Rosetta silent file (secondary structure, phi, psi, omega in degrees, C-alpha in Angstrom):
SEQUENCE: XXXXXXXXXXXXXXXXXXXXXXXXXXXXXXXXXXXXXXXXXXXXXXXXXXXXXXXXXXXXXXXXXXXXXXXXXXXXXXX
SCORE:     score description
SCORE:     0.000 S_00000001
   1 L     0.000  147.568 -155.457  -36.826  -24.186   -8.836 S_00000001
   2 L   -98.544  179.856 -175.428  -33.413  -23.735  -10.379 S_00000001
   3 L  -111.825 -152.110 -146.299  -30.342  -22.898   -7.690 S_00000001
   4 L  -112.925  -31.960  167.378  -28.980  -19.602   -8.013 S_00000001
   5 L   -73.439  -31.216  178.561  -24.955  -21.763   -8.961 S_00000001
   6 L   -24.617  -46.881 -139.540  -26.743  -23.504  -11.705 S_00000001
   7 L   -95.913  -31.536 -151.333  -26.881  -20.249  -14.138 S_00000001
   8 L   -85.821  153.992  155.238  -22.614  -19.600  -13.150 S_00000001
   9 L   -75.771  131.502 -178.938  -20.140  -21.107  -15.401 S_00000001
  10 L   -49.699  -19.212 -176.838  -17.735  -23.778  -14.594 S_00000001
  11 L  -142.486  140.217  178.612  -14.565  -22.792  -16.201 S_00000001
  12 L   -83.856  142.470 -165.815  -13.539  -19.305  -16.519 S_00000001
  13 L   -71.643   43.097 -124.677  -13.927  -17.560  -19.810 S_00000001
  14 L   -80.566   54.066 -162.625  -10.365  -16.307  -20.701 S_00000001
  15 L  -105.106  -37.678  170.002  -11.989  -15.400  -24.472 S_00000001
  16 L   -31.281   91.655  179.930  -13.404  -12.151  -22.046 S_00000001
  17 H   -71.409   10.166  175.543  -11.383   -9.497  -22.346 S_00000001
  18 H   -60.689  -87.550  164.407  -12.593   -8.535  -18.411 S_00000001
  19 H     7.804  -96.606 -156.265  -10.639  -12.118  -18.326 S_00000001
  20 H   -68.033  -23.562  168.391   -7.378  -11.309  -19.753 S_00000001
  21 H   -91.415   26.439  170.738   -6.991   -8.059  -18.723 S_00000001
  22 H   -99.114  -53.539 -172.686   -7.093   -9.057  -14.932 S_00000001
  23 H   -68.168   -4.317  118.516   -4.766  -11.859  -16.143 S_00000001
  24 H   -15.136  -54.884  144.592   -2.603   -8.579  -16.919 S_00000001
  25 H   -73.578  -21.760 -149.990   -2.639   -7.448  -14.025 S_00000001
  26 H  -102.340  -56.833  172.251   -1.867  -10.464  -12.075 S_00000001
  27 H   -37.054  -83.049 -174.448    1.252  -10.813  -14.823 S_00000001
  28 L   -80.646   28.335  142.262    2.723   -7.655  -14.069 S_00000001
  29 L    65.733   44.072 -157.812    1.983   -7.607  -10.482 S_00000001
  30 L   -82.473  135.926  161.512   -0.193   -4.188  -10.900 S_00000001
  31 E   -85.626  128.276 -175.675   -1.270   -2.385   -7.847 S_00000001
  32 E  -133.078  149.892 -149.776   -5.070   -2.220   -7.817 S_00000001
  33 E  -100.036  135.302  161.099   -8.030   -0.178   -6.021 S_00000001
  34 E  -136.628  130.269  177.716  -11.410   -2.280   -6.024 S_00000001
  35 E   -88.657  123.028 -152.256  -14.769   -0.729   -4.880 S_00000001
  36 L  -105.204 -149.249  175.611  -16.972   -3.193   -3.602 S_00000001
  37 L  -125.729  148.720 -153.305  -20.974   -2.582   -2.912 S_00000001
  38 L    63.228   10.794  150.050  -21.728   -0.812    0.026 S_00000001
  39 L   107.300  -28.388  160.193  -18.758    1.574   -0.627 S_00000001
  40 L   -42.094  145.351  125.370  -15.180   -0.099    0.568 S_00000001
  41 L   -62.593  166.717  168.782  -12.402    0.129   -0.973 S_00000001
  42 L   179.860  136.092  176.305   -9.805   -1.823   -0.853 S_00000001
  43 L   -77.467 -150.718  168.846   -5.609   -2.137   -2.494 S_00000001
  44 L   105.720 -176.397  176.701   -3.479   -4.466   -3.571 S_00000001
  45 E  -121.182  129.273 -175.427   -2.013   -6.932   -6.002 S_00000001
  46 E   -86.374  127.091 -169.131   -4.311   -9.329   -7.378 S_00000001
  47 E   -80.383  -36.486 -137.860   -2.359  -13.218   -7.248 S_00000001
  48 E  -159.937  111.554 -171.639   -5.012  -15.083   -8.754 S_00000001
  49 E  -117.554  154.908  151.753   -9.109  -15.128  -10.167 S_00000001
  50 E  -134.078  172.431  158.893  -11.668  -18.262  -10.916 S_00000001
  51 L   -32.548   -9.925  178.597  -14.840  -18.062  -11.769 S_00000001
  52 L  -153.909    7.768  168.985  -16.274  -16.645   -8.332 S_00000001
  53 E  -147.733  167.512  165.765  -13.177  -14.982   -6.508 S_00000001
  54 E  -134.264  125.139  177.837  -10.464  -12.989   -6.841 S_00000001
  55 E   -82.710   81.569 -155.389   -7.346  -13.219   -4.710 S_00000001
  56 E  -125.655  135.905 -135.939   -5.664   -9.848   -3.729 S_00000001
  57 E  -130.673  111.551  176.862   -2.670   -9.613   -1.604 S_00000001
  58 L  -117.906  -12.560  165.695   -2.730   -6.099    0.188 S_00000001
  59 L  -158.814  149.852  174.351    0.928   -6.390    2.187 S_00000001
  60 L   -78.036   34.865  155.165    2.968   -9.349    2.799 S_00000001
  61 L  -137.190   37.167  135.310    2.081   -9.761    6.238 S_00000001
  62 L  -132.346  132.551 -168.471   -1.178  -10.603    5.596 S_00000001
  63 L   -28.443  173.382 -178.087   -3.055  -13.420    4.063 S_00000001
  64 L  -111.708  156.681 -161.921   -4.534  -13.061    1.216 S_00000001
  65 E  -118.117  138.150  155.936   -8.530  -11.990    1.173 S_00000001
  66 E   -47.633  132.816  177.772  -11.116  -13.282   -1.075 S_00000001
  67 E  -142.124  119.514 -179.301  -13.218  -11.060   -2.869 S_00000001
  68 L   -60.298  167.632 -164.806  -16.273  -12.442   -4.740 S_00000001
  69 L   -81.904  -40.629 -164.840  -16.354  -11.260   -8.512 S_00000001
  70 L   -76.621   -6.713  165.503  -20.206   -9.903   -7.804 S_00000001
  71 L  -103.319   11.445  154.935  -19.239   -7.465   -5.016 S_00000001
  72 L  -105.035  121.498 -175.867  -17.107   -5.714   -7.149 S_00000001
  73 L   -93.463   -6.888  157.518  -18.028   -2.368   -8.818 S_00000001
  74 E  -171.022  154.163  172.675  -14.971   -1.281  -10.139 S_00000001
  75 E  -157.435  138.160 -161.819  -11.560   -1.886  -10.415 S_00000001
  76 E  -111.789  154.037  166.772   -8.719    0.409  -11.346 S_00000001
  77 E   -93.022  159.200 -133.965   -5.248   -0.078  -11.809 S_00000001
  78 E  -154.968   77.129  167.040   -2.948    2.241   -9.689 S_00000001
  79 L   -73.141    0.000    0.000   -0.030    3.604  -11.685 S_00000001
């Protein structure tokens, strides 16, 4: 039986334009709303993605929280 990481890719894809326009946001330090499954929300500035997370920074006096790529159902930028 195959494992379930087999199927993900090893190096992130920046060819994507999902890809580059995150690394867009991340550039310009964009504030952004992401809607996760089961219905949170959540704000912030995203620092930093791989292949399975995203890093988003919601005030500087807290750490920054992980958010897997596959719990998110959308994400908006916040102009």
């Amino acid at each position: 039986m195959q494992s379930f990481f087999e199927n993900r890719p090893t190096r992130l894809d920046t060819s994507l334009p999902s890809v580059r326009h995150i690394q867009e946001l991340i550039r310009t330090r964009t504030v952004v709303s992401l809607s996760l499954v089961g219905g949170q929300e959540v704000e912030g500035v995203i620092k930093w993605q791989d292949v399975h997370y995203l890093a988003l920074r919601q005030n500087a006096n807290q750490p920054l929280m992980m958010v897997n790529r596959e719990a998110i159902t959308v994400l908006r930028a916040l102009l």
